[in-house]
Coordinates of C-alpha atoms in Angstrom, one line a residue:
X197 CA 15.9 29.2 -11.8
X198 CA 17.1 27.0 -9.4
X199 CA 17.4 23.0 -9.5
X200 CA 14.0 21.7 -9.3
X201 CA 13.2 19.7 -6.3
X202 CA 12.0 16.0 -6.6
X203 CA 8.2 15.1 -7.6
X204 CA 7.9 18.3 -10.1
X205 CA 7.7 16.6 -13.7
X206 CA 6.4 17.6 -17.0
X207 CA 3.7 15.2 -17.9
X208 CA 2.3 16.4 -21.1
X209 CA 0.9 18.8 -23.4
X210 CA -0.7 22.1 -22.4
X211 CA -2.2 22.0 -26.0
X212 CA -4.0 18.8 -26.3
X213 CA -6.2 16.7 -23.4
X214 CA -3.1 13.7 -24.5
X215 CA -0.9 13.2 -21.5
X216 CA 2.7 11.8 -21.7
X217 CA 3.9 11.1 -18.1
X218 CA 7.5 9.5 -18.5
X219 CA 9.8 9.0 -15.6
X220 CA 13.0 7.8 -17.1
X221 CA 12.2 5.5 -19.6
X222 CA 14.1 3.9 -21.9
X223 CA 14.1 2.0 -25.4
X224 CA 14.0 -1.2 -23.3
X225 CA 11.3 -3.8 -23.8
X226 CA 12.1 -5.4 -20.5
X227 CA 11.9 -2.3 -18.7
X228 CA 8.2 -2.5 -16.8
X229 CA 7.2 1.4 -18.2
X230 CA 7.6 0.1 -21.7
X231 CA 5.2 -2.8 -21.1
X232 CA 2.4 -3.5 -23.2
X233 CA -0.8 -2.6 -22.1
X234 CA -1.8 -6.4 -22.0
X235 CA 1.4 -7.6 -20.6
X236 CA 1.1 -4.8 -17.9
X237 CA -2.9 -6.2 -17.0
X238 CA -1.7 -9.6 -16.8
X239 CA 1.0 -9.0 -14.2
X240 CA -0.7 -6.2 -12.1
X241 CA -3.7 -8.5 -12.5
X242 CA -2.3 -11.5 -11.2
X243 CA -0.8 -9.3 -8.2
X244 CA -3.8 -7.6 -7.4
X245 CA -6.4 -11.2 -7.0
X246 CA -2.8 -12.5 -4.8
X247 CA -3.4 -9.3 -2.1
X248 CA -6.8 -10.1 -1.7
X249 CA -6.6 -13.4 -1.0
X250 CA -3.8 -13.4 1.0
X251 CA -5.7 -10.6 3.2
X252 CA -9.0 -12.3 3.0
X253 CA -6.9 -15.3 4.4
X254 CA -5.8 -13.1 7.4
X255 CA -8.8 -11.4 7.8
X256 CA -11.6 -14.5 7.7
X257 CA -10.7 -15.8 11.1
X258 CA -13.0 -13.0 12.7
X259 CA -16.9 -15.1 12.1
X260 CA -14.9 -17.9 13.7
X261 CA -14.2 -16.2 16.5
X262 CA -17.7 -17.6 18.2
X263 CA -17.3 -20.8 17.4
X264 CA -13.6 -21.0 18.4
X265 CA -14.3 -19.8 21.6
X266 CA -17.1 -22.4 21.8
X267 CA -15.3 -25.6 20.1
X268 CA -11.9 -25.1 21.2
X269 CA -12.2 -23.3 24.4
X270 CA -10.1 -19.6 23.1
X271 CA -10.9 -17.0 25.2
X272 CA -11.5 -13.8 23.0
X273 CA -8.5 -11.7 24.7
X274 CA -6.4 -14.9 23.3
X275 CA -8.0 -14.3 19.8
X276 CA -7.3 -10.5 20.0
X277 CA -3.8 -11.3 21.1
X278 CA -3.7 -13.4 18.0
X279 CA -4.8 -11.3 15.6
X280 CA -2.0 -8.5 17.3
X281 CA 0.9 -10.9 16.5
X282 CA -0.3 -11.4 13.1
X283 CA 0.2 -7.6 12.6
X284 CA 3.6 -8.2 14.2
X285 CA 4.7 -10.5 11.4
X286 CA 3.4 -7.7 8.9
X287 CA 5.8 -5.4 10.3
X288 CA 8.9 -7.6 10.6
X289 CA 7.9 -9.6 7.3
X290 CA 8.7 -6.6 4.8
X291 CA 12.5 -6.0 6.5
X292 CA 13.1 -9.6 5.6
X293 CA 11.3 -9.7 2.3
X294 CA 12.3 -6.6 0.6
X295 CA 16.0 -6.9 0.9
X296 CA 15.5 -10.3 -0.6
X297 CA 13.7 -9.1 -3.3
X298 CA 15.9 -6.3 -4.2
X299 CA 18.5 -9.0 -4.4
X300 CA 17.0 -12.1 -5.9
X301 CA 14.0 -10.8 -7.5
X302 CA 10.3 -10.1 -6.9
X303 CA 9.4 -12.7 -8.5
X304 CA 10.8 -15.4 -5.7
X305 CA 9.2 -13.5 -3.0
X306 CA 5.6 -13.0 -4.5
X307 CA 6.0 -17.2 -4.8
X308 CA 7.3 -18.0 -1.8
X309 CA 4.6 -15.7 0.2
X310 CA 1.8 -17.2 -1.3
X311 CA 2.9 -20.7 -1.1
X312 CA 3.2 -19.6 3.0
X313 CA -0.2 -18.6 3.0
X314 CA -1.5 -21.8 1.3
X315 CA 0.4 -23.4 4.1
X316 CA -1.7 -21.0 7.1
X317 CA -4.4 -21.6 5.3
X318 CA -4.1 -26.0 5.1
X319 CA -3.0 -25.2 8.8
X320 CA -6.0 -23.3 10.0
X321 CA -8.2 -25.7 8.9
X322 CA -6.5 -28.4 11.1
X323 CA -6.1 -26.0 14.0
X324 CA -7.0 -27.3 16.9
X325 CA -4.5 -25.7 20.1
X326 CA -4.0 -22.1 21.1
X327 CA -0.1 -22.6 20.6
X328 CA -0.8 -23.2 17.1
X329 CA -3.4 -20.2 16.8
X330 CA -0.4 -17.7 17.1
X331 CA 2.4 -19.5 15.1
X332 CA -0.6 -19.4 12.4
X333 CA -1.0 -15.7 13.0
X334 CA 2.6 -14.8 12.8
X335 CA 3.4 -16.7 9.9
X336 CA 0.6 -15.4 8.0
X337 CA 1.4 -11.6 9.1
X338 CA 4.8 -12.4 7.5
X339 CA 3.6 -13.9 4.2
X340 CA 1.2 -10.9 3.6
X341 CA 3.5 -8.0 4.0
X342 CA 5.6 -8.0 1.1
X343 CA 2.4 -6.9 -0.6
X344 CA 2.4 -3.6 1.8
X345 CA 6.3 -2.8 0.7
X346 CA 6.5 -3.5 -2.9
X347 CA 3.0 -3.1 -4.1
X348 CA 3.7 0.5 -4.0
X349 CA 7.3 0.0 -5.8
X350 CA 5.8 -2.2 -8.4
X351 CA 2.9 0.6 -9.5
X352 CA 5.7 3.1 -9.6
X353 CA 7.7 1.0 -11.9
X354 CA 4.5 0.4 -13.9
X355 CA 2.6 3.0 -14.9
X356 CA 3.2 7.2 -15.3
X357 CA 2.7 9.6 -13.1
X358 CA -0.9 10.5 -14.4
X359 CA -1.9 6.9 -13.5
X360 CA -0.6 6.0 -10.1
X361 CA -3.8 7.2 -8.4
X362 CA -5.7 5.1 -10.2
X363 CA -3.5 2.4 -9.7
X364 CA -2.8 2.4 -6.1
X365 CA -6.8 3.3 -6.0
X366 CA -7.4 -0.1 -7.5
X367 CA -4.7 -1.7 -5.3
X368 CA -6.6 -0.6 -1.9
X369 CA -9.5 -1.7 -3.6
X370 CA -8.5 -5.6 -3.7
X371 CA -6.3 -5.2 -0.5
X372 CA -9.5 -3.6 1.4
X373 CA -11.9 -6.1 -0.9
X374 CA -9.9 -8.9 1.2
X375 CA -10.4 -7.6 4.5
X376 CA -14.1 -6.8 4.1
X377 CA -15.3 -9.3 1.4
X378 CA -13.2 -12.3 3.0
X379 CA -15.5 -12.3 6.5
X380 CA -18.4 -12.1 4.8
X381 CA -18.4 -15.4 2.6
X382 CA -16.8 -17.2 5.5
X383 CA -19.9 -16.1 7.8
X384 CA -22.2 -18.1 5.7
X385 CA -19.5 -20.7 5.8
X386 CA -19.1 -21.0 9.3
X387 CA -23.1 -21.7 9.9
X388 CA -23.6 -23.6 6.3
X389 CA -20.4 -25.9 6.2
X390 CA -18.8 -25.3 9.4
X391 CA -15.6 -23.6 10.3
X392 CA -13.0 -25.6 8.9
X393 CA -14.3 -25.2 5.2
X394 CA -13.5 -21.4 5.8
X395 CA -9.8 -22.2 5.0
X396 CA -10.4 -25.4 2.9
X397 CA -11.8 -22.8 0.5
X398 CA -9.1 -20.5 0.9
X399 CA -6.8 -23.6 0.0
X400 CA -8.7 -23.7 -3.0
X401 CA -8.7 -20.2 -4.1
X402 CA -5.2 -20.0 -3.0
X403 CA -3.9 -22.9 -4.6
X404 CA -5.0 -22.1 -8.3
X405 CA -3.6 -18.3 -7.5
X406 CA -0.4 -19.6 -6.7
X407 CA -0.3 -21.8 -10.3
X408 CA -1.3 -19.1 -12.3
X409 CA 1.5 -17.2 -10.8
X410 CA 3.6 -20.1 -11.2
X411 CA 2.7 -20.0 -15.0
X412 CA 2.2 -16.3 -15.9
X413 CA 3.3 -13.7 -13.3
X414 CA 7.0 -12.6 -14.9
X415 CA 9.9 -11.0 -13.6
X416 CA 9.0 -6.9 -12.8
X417 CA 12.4 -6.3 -11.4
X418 CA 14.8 -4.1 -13.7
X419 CA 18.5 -3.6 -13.7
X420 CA 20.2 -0.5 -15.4
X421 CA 23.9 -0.2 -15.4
X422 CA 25.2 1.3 -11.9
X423 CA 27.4 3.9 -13.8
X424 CA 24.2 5.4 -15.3
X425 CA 23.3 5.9 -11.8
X426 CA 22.8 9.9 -11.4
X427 CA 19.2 10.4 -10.1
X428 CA 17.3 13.7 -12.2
X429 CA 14.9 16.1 -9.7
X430 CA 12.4 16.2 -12.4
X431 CA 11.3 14.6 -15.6
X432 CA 11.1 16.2 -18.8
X433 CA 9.2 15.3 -21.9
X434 CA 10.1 16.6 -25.2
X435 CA 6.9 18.3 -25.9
X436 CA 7.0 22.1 -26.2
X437 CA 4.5 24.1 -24.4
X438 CA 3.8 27.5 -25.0
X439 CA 4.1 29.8 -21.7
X440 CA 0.6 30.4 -20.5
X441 CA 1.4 33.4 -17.9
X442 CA 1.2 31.2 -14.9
X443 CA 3.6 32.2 -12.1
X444 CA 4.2 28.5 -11.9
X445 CA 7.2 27.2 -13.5
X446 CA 6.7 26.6 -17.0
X447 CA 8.3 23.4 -19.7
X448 CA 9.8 26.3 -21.8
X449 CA 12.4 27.3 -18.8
X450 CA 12.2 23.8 -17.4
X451 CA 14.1 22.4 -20.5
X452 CA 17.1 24.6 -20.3
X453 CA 18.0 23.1 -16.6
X454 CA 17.0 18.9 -18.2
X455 CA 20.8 18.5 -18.9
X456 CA 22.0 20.5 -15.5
X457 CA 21.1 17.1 -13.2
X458 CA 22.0 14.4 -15.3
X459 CA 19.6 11.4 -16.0
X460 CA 19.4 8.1 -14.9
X461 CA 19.2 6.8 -18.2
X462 CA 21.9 8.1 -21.4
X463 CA 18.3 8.1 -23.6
X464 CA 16.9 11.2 -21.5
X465 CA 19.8 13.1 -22.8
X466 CA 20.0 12.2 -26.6
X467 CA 22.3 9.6 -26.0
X468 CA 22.4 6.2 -27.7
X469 CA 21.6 2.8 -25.5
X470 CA 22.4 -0.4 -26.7
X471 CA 19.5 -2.3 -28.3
X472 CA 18.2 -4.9 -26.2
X473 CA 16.0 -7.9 -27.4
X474 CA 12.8 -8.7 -25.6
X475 CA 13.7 -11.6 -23.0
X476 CA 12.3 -14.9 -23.9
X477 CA 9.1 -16.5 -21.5
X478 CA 11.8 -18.7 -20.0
X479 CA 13.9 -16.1 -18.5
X480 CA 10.7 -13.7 -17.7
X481 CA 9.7 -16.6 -15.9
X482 CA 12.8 -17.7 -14.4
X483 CA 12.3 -18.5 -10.4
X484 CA 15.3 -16.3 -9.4
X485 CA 17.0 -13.0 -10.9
X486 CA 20.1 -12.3 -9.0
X487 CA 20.6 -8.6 -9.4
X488 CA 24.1 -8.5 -11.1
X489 CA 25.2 -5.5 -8.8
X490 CA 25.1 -6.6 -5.7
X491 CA 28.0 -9.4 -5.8
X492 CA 27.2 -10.7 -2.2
X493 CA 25.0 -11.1 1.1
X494 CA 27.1 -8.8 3.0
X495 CA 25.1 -5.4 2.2
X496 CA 22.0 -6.5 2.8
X497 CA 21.8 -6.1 6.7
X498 CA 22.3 -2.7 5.7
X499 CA 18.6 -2.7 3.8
X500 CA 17.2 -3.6 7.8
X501 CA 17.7 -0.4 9.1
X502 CA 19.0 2.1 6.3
X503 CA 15.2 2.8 5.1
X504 CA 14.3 4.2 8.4
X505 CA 16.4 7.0 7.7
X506 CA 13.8 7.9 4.6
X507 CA 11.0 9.1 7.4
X508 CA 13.2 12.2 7.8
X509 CA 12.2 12.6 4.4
X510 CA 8.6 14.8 4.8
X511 CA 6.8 13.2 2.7
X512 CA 7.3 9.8 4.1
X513 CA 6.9 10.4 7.4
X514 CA 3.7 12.0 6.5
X515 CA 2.8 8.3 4.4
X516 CA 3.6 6.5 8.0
X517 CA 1.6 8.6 9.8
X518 CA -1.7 8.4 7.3
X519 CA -1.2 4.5 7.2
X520 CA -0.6 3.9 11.1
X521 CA -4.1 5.7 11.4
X522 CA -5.9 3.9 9.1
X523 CA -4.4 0.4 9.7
X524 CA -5.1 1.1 13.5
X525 CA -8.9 2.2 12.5
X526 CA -9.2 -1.5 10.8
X527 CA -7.5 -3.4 13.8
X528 CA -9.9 -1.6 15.9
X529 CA -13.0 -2.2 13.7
X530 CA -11.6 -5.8 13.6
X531 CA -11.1 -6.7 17.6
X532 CA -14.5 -5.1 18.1
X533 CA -16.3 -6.9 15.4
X534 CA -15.2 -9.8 16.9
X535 CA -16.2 -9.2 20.5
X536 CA -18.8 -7.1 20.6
X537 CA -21.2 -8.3 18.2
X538 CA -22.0 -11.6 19.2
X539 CA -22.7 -10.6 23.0
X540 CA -25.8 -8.7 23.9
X541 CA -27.7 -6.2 22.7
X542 CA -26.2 -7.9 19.3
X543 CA -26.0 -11.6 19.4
X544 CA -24.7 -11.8 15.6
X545 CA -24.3 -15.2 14.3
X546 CA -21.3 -15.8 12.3
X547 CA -22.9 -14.6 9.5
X548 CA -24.3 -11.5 11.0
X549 CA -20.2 -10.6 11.6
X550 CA -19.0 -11.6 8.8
X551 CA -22.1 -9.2 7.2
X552 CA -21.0 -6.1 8.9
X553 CA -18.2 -6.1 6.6
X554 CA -20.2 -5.2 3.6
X555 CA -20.7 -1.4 4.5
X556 CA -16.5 -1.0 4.8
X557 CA -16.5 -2.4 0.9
X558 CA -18.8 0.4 0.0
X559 CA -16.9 2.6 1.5
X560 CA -13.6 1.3 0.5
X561 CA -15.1 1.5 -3.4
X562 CA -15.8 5.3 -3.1
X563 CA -12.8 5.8 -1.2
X564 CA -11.1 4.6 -3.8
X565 CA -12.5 6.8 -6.2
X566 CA -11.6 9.8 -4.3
X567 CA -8.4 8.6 -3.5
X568 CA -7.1 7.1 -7.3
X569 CA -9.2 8.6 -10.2
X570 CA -10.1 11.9 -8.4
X571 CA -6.9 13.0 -7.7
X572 CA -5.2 11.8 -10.9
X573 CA -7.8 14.0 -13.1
X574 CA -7.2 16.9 -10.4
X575 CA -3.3 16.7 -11.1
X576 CA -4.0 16.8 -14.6
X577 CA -6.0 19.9 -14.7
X578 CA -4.1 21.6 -12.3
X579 CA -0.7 20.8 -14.2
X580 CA -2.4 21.6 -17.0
X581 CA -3.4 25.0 -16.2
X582 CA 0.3 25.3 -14.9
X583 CA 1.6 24.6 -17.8
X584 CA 2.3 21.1 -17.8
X585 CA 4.2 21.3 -14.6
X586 CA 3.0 18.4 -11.8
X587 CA 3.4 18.7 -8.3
X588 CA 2.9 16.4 -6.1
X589 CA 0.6 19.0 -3.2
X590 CA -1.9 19.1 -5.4
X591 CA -2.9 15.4 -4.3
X592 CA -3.6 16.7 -0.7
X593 CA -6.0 19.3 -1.9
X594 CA -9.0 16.4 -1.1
X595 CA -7.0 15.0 2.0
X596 CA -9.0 17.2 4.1
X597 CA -12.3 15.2 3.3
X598 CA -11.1 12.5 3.7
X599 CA -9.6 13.2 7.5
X600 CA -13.1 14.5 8.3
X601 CA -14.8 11.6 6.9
X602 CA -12.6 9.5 8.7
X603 CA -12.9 10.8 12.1
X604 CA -16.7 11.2 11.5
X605 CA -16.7 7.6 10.3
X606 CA -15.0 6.4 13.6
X607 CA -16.8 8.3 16.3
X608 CA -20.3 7.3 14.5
X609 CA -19.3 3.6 14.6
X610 CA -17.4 3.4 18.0
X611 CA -19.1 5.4 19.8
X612 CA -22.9 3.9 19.1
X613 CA -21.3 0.1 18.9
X614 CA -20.2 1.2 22.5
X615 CA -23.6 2.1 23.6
X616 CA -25.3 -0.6 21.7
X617 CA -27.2 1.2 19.9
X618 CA -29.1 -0.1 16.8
X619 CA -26.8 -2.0 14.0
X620 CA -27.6 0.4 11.0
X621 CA -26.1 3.6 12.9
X622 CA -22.7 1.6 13.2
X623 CA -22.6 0.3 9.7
X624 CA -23.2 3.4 8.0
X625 CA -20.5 4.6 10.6
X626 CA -18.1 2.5 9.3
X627 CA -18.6 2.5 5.9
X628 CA -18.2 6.3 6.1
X629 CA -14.4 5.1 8.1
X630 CA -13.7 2.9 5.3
X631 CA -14.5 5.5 2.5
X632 CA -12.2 8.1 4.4
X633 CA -9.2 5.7 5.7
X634 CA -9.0 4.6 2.0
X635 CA -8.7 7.6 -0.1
X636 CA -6.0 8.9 2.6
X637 CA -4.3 5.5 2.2
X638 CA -4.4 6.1 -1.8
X639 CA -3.3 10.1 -1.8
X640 CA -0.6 9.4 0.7
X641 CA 0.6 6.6 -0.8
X642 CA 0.6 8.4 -4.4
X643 CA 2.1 11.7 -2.6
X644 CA 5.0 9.7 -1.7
X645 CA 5.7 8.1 -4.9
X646 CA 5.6 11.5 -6.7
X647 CA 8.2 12.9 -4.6
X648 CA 10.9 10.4 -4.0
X649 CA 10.2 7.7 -7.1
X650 CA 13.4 6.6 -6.8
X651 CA 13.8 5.1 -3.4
X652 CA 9.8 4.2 -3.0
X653 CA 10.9 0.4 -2.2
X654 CA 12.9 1.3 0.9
X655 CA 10.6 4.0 2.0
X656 CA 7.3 1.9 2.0
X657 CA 9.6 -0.8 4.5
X658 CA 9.3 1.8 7.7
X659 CA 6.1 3.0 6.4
X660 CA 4.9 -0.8 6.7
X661 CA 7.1 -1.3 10.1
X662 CA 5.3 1.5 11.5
X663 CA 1.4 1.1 10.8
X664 CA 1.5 -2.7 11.4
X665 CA 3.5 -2.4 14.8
X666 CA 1.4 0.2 16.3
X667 CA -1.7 -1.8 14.9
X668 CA -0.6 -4.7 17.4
X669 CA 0.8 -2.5 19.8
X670 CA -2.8 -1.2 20.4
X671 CA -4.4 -4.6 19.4
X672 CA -2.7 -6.3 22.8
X673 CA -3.3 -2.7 24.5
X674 CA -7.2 -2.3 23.9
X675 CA -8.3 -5.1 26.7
X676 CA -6.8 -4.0 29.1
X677 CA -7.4 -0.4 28.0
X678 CA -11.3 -0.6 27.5
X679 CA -11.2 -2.3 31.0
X680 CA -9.8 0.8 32.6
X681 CA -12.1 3.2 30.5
X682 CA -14.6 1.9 29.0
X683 CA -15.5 1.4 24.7
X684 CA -17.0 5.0 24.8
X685 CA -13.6 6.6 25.8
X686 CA -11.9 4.9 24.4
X687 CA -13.2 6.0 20.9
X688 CA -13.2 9.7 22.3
X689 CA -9.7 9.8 22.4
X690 CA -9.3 7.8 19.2
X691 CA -11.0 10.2 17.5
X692 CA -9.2 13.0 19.0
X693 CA -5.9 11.4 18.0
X694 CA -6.9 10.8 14.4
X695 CA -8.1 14.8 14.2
X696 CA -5.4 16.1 15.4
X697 CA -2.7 13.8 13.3
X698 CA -4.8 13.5 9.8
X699 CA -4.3 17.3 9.9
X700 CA -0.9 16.9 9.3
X701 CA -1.1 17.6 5.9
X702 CA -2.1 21.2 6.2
X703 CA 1.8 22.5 6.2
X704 CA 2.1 20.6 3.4
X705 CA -0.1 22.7 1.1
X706 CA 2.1 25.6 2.1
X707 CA 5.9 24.5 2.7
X708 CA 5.2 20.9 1.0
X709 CA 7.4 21.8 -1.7
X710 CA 10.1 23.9 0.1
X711 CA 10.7 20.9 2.1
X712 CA 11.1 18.8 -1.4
X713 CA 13.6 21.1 -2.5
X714 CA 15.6 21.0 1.1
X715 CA 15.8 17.1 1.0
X716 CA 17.0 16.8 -3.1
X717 CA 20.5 16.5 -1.8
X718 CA 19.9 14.1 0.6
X719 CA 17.3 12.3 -1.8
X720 CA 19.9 11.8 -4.9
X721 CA 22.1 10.5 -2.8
X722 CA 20.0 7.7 -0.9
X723 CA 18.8 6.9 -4.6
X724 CA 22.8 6.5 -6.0
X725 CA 23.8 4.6 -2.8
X726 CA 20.9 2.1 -2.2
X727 CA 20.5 -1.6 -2.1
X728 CA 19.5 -1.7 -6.0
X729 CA 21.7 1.3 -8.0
X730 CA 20.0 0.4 -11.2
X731 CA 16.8 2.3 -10.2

């Protein structure tokens, strides 16, 4: 049989409903798979209340919109253009962050970006000139998108195989729960306390975030020995299955090939590791981590553009396209939230706009379902049938409901919002978008991680540049674009766009895998020669 390509892994026994998803662990205690289950909670807990507040920070500025315009005299094509630079700082902000990260540590970065968005928040709340509005938006674009680049790595370091749906599930889930849930309370802030309490609340929330982080969000990043560098395809676990008469490929053959790649790791091969002591809280907590293998600064300009070589990789191209959509779905709902719904036949008070966020949540909840939880219990059946053998295609089986949902979602809402038709037709609309544009989020963004693990930190930095750049791109575009055609076409060919591009993963289901064995080459060798080797 030939080498197995990256993504296809072993992750448990064909005998039992006990799954045992490893992907090059070793005896380590400070290695993030070996984790307790508590110590695990704590840290992806901690991570996961820092996205949303840091996006319901970006994202509350919409129900002040009105009163902006009002108080301080900002046009609303001034607050679009706004909102599209903040979305330029997400793009730049991960080329800048993740190099640093791989070099100093996550735990520096996650820090310093939330101290920068206490700082946009503090700054907000003083705002009072349009110059400011879009030094504020840029700045808080760049302290929100480490989350986009090494959320991802950070689940894939974390947890198994069998549990990165859920995972990333619940990570859209407080990333989404930030966008939606952050406009509604500062509605009913807006018309109770005024405008300026929006961010001295985010201050607030922000503030004690950034202590407990201070105080209890440890060092994830992990450093293995460069000369144990040799990337596997696959994973193998020592269980034995029994052959079930699958054509599939099955753990009894796969084991004969486990020694013909190498591991990362001497402990996948029988080898002894040196014991290593658990680190003390001091040095888990230490505010820097140099990794010991990179000596200087001078290869990290490299990390800028090198990742954008990984969209040749199929898989990853396929993630940036899913995530451009749905990122420019939310801009769109955004920008039109903003402007449409307090004019006529609407006339939403700030509440009423922050309100029309609550549909998206519901949405983004099921979504998430579909997108995390489904998908991991459909890998597992399937592999199990299979033999044990996972691979990563059998995500995208429920990608088409979600593209259809999606594109349903966003005609229904765009094109009754742009005939101003009653309010209930375009929140149901929406919240069907939301529920679509989130489990394609979560089943891309697993998809990717199946099949190239290794170099998941420097894929999701194009994947990032390219959703948040097209998101302003079309963000400055749509004024003068719905001047020419009008909100109703506008939506037409939105939709058309998002049809004929969410089909995209169609091939894969047929060639997904060919194309995973075509790239292993290339793949091992982008893992061995990156900015980190001890991944």
């Amino acid at each position: 049989m030939d080498d197995l390509p990256p993504g296809t892994e072993i992750i448990g026994d064909n005998t039992t409903s006990h799954h045992d998803a490893s992907s090059d662990v070793t005896s380590d205690p400070d290695q993030p798979m070996n984790w307790s289950s508590m110590r695990k909670s704590v840290h992806f807990g901690l991570l996961q209340l820092y996205v949303m507040m840091v996006f319901a920070t970006m994202c509350s500025t919409v129900p002040c919109w009105s009163a902006w315009n009002t108080e301080l005299n900002f046009s609303y094509d001034q607050l679009n253009n706004g909102y599209a630079t903040q979305m330029a700082g997400l793009a730049v902000g991960c080329m800048i962050f993740v190099p640093l990260a791989l070099r100093y540590g996550l735990r520096p970065v996650w820090l310093a970006t939330s101290l920068l968005t206490l700082v946009t928040a503090v700054w907000l709340g003083n705002m009072s000139s349009l110059w400011e509005w879009y030094i504020i938006n840029l700045i808080s674009g760049l302290s929100g998108s480490p989350n986009e680049a090494l959320l991802p790595f950070v689940i894939a370091e974390l947890f198994p195989v069998h549990r990165r749906g859920l995972m990333n599930g619940i990570y859209l889930t407080f990333q989404l729960g930030g966008n939606y849930f952050g406009p509604v309370a500062a509605g009913y802030i807006v018309e109770s306390q005024g405008w300026r309490w929006v961010w001295w609340w985010c201050t607030i929330l922000q503030g004690i975030i950034t202590l407990a982080m201070l105080f209890s969000l440890e060092e994830s990043t992990w450093h293995a020995p460069p000369l144990q560098g040799c990337i596997p395809s696959t994973t193998i676990v020592s269980h034995k299955l029994d052959p079930t008469g699958s054509d599939k490929p099955q753990l009894s053959e796969l084991t004969k090939q486990s020694t013909a790649t190498g591991s990362v790791y001497p402990e996948t091969l029988g080898q002894s590791s040196p014991s290593r002591s658990k680190k003390s809280y001091r040095q888990r907590m230490a505010l820097i981590t140099p990794n010991p293998y990179i000596s200087d600064m001078n290869r990290l300009p490299g990390a800028l553009y090198k990742p954008f070589r990984l969209l040749l990789f199929p898989a990853v191209g396929f993630c940036a396209i899913q995530f451009s959509l749905a990122i420019l779905c939310i801009a769109i709902v955004v920008t039109t939230q903003g402007t449409l719904y307090v004019l006529p036949p609407y006339n939403f008070s700030a509440i009423g706009v922050g309100n029309m966020n609550l549909p998206p949540v519901i949405g983004a909840l099921l979504g998430a379902m579909i997108g995390g939880v489904a998908t991991d219990y459909l890998s597992l059946r399937v592999a199990k049938a299979r033999g044990g053998v996972h691979e990563p295609e059998t995500r995208l089986w429920l990608f088409g409901l979600a593209t259809a949902l999606s594109v349903g979602g966003l005609l229904m809402y765009g094109l009754t919002i742009a005939k101003g038709m009653p309010w209930v037709i375009n929140a149901v609309g929406v919240g069907i978008l939301s529920f679509g544009i989130t489990a394609s989020m979560g089943i891309a963004t697993t998809y990717a991680q199946d099949c190239y693990h290794h170099v998941v930190h420097d894929a999701f930095i194009p994947v990032s540049f390219m959703r948040n750049i097209l998101a302003a791109v079309v963000a400055y575009a749509m004024p003068p674009w719905v001047e020419k055609i009008g909100y109703y076409n506008v939506f037409v060919c939105l939709g058309c766009i998002f049809a004929v591009l969410g089909s995209t993963y169609v091939p894969f289901l047929f060639w997904g895998r060919l194309w995973r064995v075509k790239t292993a080459a290339r793949y091992r060798l982008e893992a061995t020669t990156k900015l980190n080797p001890g991944h």
